[in-house]
mmCIF file of C-alpha atoms and ligand atoms in Angstrom:
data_model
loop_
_atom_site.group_PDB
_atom_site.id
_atom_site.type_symbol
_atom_site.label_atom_id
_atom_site.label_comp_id
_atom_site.label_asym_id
_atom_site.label_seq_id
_atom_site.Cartn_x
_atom_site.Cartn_y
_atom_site.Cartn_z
ATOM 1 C CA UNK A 423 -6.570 -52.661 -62.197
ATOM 2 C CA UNK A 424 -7.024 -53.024 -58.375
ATOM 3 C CA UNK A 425 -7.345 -55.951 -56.594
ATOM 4 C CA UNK A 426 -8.851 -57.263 -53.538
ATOM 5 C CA UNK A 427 -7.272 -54.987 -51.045
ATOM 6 C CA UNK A 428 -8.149 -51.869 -53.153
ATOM 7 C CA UNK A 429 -4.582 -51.805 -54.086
ATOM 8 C CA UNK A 430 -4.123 -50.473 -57.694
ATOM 9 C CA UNK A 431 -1.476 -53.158 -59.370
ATOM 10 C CA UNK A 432 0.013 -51.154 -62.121
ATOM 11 C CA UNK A 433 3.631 -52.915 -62.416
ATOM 12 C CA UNK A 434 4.880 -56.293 -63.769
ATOM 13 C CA UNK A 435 7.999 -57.412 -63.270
ATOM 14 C CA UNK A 436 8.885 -60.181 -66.950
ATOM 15 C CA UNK A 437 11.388 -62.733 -66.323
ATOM 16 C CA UNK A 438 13.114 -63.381 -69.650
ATOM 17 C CA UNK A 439 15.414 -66.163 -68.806
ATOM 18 C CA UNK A 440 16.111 -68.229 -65.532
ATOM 19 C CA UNK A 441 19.887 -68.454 -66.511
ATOM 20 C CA UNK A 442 22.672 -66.473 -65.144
ATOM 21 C CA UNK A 443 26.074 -65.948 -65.287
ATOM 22 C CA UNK A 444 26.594 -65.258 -61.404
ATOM 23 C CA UNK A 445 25.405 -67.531 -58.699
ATOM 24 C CA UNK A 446 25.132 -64.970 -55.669
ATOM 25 C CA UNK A 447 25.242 -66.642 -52.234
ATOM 26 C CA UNK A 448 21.627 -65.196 -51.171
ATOM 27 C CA UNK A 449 20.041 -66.180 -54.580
ATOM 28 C CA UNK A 450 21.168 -69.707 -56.067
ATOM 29 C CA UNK A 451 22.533 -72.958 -54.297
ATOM 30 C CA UNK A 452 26.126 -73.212 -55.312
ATOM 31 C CA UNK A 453 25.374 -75.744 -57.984
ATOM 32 C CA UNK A 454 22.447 -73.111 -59.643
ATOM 33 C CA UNK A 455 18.975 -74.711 -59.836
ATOM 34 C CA UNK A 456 17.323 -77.088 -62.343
ATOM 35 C CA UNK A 457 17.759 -75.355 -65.521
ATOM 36 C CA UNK A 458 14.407 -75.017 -67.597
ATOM 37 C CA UNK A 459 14.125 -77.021 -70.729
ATOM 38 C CA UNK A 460 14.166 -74.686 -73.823
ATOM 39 C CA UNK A 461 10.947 -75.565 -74.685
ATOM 40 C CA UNK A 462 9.482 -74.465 -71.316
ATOM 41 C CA UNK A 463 10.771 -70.906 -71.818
ATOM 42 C CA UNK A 464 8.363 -68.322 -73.653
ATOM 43 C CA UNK A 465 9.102 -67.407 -76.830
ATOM 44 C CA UNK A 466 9.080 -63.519 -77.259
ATOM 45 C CA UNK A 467 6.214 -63.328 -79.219
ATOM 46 C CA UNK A 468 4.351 -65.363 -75.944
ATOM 47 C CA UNK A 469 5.759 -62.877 -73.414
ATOM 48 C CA UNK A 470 4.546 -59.677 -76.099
ATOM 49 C CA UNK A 471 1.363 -61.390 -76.346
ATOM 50 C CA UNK A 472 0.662 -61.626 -72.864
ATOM 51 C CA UNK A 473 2.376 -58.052 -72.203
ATOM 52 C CA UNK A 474 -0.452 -56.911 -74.240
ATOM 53 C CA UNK A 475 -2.976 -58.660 -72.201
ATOM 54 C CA UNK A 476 -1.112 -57.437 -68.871
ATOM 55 C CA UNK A 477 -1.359 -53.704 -70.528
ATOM 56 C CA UNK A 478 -5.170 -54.160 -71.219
ATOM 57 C CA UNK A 479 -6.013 -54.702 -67.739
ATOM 58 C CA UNK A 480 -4.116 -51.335 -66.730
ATOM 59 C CA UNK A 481 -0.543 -52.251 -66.315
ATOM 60 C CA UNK A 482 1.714 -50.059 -67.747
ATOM 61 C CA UNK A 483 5.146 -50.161 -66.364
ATOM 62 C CA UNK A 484 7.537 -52.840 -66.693
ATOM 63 C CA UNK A 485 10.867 -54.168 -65.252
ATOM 64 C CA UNK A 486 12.496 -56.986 -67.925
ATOM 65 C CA UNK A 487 14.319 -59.387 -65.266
ATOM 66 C CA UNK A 488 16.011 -63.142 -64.954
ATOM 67 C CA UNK A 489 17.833 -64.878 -63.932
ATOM 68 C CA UNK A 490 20.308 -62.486 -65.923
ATOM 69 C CA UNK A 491 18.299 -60.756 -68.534
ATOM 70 C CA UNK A 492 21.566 -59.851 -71.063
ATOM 71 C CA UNK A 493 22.375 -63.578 -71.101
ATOM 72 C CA UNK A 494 19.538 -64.310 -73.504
ATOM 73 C CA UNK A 495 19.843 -63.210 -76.782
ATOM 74 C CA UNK A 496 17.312 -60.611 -78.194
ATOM 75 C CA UNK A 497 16.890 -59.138 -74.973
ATOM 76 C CA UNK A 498 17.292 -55.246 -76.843
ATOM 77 C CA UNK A 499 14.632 -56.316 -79.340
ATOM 78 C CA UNK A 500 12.452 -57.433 -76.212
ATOM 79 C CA UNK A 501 13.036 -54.129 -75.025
ATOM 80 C CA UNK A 502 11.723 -52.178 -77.988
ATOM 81 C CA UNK A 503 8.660 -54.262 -78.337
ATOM 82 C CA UNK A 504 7.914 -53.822 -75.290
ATOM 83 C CA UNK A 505 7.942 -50.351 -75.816
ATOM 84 C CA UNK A 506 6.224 -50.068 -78.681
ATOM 85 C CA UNK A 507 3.231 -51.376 -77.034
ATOM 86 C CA UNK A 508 0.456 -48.651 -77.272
ATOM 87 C CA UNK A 509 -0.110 -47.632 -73.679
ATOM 88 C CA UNK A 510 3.207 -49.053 -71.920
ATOM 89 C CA UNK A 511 4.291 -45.943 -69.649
ATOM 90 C CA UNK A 512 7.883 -47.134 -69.114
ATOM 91 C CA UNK A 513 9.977 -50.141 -69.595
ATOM 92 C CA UNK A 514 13.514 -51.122 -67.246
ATOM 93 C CA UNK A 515 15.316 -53.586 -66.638
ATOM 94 C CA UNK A 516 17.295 -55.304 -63.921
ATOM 95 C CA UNK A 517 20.362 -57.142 -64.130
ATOM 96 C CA UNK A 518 24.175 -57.401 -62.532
ATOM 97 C CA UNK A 519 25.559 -55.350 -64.996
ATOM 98 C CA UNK A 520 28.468 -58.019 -66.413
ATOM 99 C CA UNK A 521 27.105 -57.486 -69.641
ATOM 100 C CA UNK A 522 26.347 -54.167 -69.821
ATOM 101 C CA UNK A 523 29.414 -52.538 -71.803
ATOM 102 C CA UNK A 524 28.179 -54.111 -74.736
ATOM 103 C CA UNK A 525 24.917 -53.651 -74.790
ATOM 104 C CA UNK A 526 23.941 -50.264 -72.774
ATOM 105 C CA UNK A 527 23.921 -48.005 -75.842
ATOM 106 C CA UNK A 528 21.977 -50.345 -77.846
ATOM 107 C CA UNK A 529 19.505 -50.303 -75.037
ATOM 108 C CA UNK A 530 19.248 -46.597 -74.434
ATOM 109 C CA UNK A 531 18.696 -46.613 -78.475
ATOM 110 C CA UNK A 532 15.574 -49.530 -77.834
ATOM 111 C CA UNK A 533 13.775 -46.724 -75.422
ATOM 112 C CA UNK A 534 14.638 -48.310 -72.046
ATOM 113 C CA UNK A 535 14.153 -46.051 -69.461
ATOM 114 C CA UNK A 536 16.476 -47.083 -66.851
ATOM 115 C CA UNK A 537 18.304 -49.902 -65.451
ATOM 116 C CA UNK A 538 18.864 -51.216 -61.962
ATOM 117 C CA UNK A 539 22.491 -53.211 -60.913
ATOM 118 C CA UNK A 540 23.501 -55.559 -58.386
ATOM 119 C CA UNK A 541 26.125 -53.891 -56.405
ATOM 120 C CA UNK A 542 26.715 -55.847 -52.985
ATOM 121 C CA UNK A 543 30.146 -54.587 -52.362
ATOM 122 C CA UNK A 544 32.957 -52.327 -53.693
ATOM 123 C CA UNK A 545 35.416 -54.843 -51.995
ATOM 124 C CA UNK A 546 36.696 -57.525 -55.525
ATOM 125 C CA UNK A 547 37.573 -60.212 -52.814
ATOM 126 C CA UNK A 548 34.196 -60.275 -51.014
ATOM 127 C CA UNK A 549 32.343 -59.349 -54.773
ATOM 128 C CA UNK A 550 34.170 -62.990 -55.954
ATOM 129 C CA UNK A 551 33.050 -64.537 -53.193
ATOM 130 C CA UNK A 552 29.287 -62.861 -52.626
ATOM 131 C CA UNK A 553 28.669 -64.025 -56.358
ATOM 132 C CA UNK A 554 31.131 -67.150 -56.546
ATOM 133 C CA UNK A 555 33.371 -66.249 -58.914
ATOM 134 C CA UNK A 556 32.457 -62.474 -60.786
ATOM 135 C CA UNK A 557 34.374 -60.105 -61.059
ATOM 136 C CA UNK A 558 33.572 -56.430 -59.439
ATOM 137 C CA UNK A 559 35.938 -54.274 -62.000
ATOM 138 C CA UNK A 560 33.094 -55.786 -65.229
ATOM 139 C CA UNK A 561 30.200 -55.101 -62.976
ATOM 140 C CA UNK A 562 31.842 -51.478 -62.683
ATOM 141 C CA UNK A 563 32.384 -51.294 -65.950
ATOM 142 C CA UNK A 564 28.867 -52.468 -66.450
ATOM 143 C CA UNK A 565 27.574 -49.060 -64.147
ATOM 144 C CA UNK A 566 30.013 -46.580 -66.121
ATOM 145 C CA UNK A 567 28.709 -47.786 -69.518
ATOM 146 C CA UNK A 568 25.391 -47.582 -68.800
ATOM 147 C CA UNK A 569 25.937 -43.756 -67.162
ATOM 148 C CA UNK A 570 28.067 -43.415 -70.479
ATOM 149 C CA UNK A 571 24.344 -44.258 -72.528
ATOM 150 C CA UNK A 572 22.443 -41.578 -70.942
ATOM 151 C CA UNK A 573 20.368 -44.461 -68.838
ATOM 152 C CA UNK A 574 19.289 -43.711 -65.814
ATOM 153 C CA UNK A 575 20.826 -45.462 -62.998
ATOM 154 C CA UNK A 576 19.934 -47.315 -59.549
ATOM 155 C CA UNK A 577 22.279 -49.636 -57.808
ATOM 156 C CA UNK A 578 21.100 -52.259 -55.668
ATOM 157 C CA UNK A 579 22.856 -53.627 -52.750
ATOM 158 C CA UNK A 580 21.639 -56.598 -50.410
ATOM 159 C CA UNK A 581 23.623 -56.583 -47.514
ATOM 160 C CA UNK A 582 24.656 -59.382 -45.801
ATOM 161 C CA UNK A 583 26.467 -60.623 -42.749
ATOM 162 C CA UNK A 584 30.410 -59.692 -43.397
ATOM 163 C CA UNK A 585 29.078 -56.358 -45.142
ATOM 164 C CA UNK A 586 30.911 -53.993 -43.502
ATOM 165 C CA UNK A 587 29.799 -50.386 -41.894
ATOM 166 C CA UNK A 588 33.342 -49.226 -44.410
ATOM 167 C CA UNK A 589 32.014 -50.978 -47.417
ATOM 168 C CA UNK A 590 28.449 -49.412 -47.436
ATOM 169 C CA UNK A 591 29.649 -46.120 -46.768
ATOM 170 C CA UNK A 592 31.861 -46.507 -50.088
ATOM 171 C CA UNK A 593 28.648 -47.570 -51.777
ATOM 172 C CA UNK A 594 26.719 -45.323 -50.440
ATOM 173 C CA UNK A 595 29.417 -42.296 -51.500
ATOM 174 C CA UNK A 596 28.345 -43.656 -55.330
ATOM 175 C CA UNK A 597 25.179 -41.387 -54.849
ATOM 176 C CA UNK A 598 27.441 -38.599 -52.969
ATOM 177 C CA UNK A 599 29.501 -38.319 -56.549
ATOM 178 C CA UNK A 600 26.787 -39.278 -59.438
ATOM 179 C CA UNK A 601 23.256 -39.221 -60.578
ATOM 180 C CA UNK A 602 22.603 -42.192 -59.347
ATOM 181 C CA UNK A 603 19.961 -43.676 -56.534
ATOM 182 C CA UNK A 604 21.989 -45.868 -54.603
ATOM 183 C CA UNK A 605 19.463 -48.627 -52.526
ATOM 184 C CA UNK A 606 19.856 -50.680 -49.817
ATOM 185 C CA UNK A 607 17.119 -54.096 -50.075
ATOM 186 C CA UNK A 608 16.806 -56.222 -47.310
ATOM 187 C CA UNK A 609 17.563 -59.487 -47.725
ATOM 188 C CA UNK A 610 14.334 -61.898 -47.882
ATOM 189 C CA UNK A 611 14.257 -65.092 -46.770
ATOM 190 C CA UNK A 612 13.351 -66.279 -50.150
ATOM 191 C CA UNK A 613 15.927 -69.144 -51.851
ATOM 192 C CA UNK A 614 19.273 -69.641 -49.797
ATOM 193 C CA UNK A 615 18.349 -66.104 -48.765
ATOM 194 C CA UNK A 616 16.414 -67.821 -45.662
ATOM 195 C CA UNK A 617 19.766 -69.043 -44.583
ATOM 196 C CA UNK A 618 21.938 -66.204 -44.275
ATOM 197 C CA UNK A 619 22.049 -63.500 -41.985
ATOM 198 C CA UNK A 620 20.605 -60.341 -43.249
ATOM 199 C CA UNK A 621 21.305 -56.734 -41.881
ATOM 200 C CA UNK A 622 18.359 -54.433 -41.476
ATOM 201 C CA UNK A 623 18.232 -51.396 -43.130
ATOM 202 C CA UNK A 624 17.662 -49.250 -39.622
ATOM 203 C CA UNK A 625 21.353 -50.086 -38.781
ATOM 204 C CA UNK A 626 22.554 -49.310 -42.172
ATOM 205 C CA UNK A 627 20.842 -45.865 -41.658
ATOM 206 C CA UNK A 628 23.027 -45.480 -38.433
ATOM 207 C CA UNK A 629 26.087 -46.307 -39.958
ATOM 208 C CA UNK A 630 25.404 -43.751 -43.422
ATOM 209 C CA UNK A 631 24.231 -40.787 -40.923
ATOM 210 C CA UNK A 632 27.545 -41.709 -38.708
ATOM 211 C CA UNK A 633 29.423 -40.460 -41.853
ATOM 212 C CA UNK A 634 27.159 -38.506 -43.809
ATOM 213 C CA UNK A 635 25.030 -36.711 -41.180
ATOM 214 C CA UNK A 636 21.373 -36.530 -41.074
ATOM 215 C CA UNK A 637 19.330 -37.815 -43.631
ATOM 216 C CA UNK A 638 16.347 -35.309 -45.271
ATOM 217 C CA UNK A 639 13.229 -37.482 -46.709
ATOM 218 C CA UNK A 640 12.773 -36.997 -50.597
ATOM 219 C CA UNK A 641 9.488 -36.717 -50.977
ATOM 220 C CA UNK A 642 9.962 -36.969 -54.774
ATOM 221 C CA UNK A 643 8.454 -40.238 -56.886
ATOM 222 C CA UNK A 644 11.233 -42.196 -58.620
ATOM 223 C CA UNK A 645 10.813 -45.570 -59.706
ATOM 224 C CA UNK A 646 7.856 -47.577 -59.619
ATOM 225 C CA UNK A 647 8.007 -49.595 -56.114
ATOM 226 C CA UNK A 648 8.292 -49.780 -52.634
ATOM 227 C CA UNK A 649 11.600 -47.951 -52.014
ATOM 228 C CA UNK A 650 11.829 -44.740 -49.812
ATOM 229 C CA UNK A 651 14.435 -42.336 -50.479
ATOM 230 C CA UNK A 652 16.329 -40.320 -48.584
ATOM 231 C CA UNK A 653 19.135 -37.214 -49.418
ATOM 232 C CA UNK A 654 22.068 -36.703 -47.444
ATOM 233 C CA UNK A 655 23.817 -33.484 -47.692
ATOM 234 C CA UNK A 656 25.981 -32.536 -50.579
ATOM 235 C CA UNK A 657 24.627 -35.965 -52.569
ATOM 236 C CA UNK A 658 24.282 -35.735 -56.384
ATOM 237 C CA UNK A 659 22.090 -38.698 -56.016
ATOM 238 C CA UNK A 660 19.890 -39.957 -53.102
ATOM 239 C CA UNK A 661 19.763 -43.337 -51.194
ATOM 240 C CA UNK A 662 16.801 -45.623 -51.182
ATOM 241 C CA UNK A 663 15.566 -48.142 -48.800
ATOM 242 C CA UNK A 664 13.624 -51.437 -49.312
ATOM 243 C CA UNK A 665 12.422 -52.512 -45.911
ATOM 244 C CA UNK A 666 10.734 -55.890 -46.640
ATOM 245 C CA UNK A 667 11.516 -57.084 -43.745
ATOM 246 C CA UNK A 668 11.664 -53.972 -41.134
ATOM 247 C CA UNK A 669 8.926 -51.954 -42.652
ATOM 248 C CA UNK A 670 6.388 -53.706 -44.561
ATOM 249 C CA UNK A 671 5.146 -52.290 -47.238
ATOM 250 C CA UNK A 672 2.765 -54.705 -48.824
ATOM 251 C CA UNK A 673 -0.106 -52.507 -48.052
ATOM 252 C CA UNK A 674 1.162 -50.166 -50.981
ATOM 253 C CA UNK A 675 2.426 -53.814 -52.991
ATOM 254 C CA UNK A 676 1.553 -52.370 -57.388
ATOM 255 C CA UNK A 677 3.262 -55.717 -59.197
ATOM 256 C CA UNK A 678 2.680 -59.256 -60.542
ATOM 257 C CA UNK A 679 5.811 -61.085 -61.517
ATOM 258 C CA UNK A 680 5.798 -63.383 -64.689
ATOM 259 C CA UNK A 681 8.252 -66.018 -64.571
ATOM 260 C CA UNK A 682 9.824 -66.893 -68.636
ATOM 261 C CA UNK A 683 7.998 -69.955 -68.369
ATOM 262 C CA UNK A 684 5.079 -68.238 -68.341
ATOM 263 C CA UNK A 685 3.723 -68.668 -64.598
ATOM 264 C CA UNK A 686 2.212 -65.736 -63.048
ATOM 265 C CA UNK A 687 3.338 -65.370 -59.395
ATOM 266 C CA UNK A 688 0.837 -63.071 -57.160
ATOM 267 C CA UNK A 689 3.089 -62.732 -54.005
ATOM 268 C CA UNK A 690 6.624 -63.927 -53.315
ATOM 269 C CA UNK A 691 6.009 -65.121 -50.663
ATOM 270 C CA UNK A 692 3.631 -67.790 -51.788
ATOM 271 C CA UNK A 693 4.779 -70.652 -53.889
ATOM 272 C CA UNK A 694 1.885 -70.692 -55.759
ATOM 273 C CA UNK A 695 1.630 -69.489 -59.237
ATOM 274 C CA UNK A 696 -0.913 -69.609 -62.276
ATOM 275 C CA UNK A 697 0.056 -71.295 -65.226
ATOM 276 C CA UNK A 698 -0.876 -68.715 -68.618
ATOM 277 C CA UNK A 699 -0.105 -70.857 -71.587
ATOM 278 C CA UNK A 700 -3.106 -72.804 -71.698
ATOM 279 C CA UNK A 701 -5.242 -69.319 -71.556
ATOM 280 C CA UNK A 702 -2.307 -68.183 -73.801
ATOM 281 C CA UNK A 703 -3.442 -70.713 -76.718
ATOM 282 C CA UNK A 704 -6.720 -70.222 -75.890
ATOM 283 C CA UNK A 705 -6.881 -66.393 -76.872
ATOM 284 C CA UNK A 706 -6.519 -62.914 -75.584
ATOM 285 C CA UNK A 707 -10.138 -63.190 -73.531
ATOM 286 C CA UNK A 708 -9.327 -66.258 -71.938
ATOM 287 C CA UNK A 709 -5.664 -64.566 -70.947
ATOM 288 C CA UNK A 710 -7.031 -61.484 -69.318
ATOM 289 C CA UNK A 711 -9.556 -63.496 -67.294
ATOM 290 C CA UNK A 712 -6.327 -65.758 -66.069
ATOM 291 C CA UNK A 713 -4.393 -62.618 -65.571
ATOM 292 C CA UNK A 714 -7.189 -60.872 -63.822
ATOM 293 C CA UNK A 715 -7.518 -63.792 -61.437
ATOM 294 C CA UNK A 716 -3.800 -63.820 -60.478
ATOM 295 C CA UNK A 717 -4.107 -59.886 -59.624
ATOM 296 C CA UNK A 718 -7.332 -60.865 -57.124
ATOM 297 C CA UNK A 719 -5.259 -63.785 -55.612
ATOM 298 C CA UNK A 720 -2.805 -61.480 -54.147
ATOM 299 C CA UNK A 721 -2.742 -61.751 -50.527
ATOM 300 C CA UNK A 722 -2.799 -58.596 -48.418
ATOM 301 C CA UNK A 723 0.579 -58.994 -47.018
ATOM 302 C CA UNK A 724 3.756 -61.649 -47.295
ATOM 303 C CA UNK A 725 4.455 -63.808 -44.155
ATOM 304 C CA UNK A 726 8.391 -63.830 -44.054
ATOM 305 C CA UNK A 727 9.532 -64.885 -41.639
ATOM 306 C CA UNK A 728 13.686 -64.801 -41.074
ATOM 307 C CA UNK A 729 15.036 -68.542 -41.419
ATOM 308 C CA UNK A 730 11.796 -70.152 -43.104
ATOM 309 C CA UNK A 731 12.270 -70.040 -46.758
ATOM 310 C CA UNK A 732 9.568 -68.944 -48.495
ATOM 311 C CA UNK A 733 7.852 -69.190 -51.835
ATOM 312 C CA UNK A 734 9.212 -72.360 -52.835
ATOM 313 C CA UNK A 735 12.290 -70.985 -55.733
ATOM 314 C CA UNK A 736 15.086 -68.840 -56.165
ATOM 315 C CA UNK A 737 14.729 -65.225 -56.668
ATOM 316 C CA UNK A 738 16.915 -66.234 -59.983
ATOM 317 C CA UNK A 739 13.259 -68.405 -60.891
ATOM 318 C CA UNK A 740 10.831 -65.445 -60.273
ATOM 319 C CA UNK A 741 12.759 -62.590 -61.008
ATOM 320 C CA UNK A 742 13.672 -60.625 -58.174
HETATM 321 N N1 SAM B 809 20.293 -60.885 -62.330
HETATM 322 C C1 SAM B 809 19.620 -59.639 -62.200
HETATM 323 C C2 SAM B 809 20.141 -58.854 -61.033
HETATM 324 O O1 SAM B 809 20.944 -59.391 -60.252
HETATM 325 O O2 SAM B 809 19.739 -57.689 -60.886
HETATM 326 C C3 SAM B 809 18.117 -59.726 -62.129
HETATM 327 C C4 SAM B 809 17.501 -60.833 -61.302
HETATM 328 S S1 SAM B 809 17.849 -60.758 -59.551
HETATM 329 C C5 SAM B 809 16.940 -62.170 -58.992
HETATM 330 C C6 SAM B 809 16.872 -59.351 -59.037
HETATM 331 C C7 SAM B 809 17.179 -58.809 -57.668
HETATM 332 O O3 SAM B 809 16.843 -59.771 -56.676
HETATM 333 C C8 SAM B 809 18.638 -58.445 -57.441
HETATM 334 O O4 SAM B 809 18.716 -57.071 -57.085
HETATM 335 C C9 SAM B 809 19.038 -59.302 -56.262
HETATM 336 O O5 SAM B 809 19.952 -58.650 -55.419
HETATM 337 C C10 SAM B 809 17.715 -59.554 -55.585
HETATM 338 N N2 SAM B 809 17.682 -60.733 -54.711
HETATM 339 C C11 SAM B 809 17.987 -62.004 -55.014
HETATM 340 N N3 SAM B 809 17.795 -62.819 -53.941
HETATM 341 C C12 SAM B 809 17.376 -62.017 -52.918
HETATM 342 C C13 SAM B 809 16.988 -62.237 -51.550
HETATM 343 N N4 SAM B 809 17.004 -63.448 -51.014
HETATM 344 N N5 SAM B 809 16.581 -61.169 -50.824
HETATM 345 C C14 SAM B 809 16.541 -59.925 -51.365
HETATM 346 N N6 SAM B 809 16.874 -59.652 -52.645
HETATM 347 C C15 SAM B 809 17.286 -60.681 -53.408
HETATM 348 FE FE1 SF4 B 810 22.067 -64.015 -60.928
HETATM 349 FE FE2 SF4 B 810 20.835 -61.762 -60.210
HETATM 350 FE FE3 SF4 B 810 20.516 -64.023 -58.780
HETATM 351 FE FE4 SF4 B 810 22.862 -62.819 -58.737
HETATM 352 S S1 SF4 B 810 20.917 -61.949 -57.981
HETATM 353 S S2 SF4 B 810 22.506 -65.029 -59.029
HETATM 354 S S3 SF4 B 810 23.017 -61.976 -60.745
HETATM 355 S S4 SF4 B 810 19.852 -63.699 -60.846
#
C-alpha cells in the first residue's frame, strides 16, 4: 500500500523476541533492558495472524528480527509459515549469527531466502568487547554455516569509534573472496547508540578505495531496503552502504516494524507505536484498519539528530 508521502510500503520488519544473547555497546545498556513478561510476547499464531493482515494490505517481503531471533524456540517453524503465506514474496532474517551452525540448514530447508549478520569487527579482542563478552570465532562459524546451507549472505557492520581503517578493509576483503554483500550501516542515535561516536560511511569509502581502488555503482536490486551498493574491482561480492545519517534516504523509506509484543512502530525515530492486540481480538477487519493507520502515520522523514537519542528503546526492542 502507499502511504501519505506516495511512498509504496511493501516491507515489514517482525520482531520475534526482545531477548539476546549479546549486549552490543551501540544497542543495549550493559545491564540489557527490562525484559518483557512472557505473556506480553505474541504467540506465533498472533504474529501469522497479523502477517496475514500485513500481506493483505500489499506487504510482501519480510525480515524475522529480535532481539536475537535464534534464541526463541520455533523460530524455523516461524520461518516456514511465514512462507507459506499465499502472496509473501520473500522471507529473511537478521541475527548475529552465534546460533547459526545449528540451525542454518534447517532454515535453508524452511524456504528462507537469506540472512543478514552482525559483523562489527574481524579483531576477537575488540568483537568481546563491542558485544561484551561474544565470541568472534562462533559468529564466524555462524557466516561459514550459513554459506555452507546455500543461504544467501549479507554482513552487517556498524562502525564505531576505535574501528579501525585496517579492520574494515579486512571486512570489507569478505566480499573481495565470497558471494557475499558486505555493508557498512551508520550508526543511529537510537538506544546507547546516541552516545557513541559513529563514523560516516563517506570516510569509510576513502579508506576501502585507498586499498581497493575506485568503486563502480551496481546498479543491480538486491535486498529490499535502503542500501546502495557498490563493486570494487576483482570482488566476488559487492559492498553496500546505509547512510542514515549522511544520506537520507527516508524519501524512498518501504517498511513498518512490528515489535513481538505486538506494537507497530511507523518510524524509528518516533517513540510512538500502535498497539494491534486489541484490533487483533477484534478480527481481521478491525486489524487491517489499525495496520493501515500505522502505514499513514509514517512521517516523511526521521529527525536524528547525533547525541539526542531517539525513539524512546533499544534497537534490541524494535528490531533493528
Ligand atoms: N540480533 C540481530 C542482529 O544483531 O542482527 C537482530 C536485531 S539487531 C537490533 C538488528 C540490526 O540493528 C543489527 O544489524 C545491528 O547492528 C543494528 N543496530 C543496533 N543498534 C544500532 C544503532 N544504534 N545504529 C545502527 N544500527 C544499529
Ligand atoms: Fe543483540 Fe543484535 Fe542488539 Fe547485538 S545488535 S545486542 S546481537 S539485538
Amino acid at each position: 500500500m502507499t502511504d501519505r508521502y506516495g511512498r509504496t510500503i511493501d516491507y515489514a520488519r517482525i520482531s520475534i523476541t526482545d531477548r539476546c544473547n549479546l549486549r552490543c555497546v551501540y544497542c543495549m545498556p550493559a545491564e540489557g533492558v527490562p525484559k518483557l513478561e512472557r505473556s506480553e510476547v505474541l504467540s506465533y499464531e498472533m504474529l501469522l495472524a497479523i502477517c496475514r493482515a500485513i500481506v493483505s494490505l500489499g506487504i510482501v517481503k519480510f525480515k524475522v528480527t529480535g532481539g536475537e531471533p535464534l534464541v526463541r524456540k520455533g523460530c524455523t517453524g516461524f520461518v516456514a509459515a511465514l512462507k507459506r503465506i499465499a502472496g509473501v514474496r520473500s522471507v529473511t532474517l537478521t541475527t548475529n549469527g552465534l546460533l547459526l551452525p545449528g540451525a542454518a540448514a534447517a532454515l535453508r530447508a524452511a524456504g528462507l531466502d537469506g540472512v543478514n549478520i552482525s559483523l562489527d569487527t574481524l579483531d576477537p579482542a575488540r568483537y568481546q568487547a563491542l558485544t561484551r563478552g561474544g565470541r568472534l570465532e562462533d559468529a564466524l562459524e555462524g557466516v561459514r554455516s550459513a554459506l555452507k546451507a546455500g543461504l544467501r549472505v549479507k554482513l552487517n557492520c556498524v562502525p564505531t569509534a576505535g574501528s579501525t581503517p585496517d579492520d574494515l578493509v579486512r571486512l570489507a576483503a569478505i566480499a573481495q573472496a565470497h558471494p557475499v554483500e558486505v555493508r557498512f550501516i551508520e550508526l543511529m542515535p537510537v538506544g546507547p547508540g546516541a552516545h557513541l561516536g559513529g563514523i560516516p560511511n563517506r570516510q569509510v569509502a576513502d579508506w576501502l578505495e585507498a586499498v581497493y581502488g575506485p568503486a563502480e555503482p551496481y546498479h543491480g536490486r538486491l535486498g529490499n531496503g535502503p542500501a546502495r551498493y557498490v563493486h570494487f574491482p576483482g570482488f566476488i561480492g559487492r559492498i553496500g552502504w546505509i547512510s542514515a545519517m549522511g544520506d537520507c534516504f527516508c524519501g524512498h523509506c518501504n517498511r513498518i516494524r512490528l515489535s513481538s509484543a505486538g506494537r507497530l512502530a511507523p518510524c524509528l525515530c518516533l517513540p510512538e507505536s500502535i498497539d494491534l492486540r486489541p484490533a487483533l481480538a477484534a478480527g481481521e477487519t478491525a486489524l487491517c484498519a489499525a495496520i493501515r493507520e500505522g502505514i499513514l502515520s509514517k512521517p516523511a522523514r526521521h529527525h536524528f539528530e547525533p547525541g539526542v537519542e531517539a525513539g524512546g528503546r533499544t534497537m534490541s526492542q524494535v528490531g533493528g
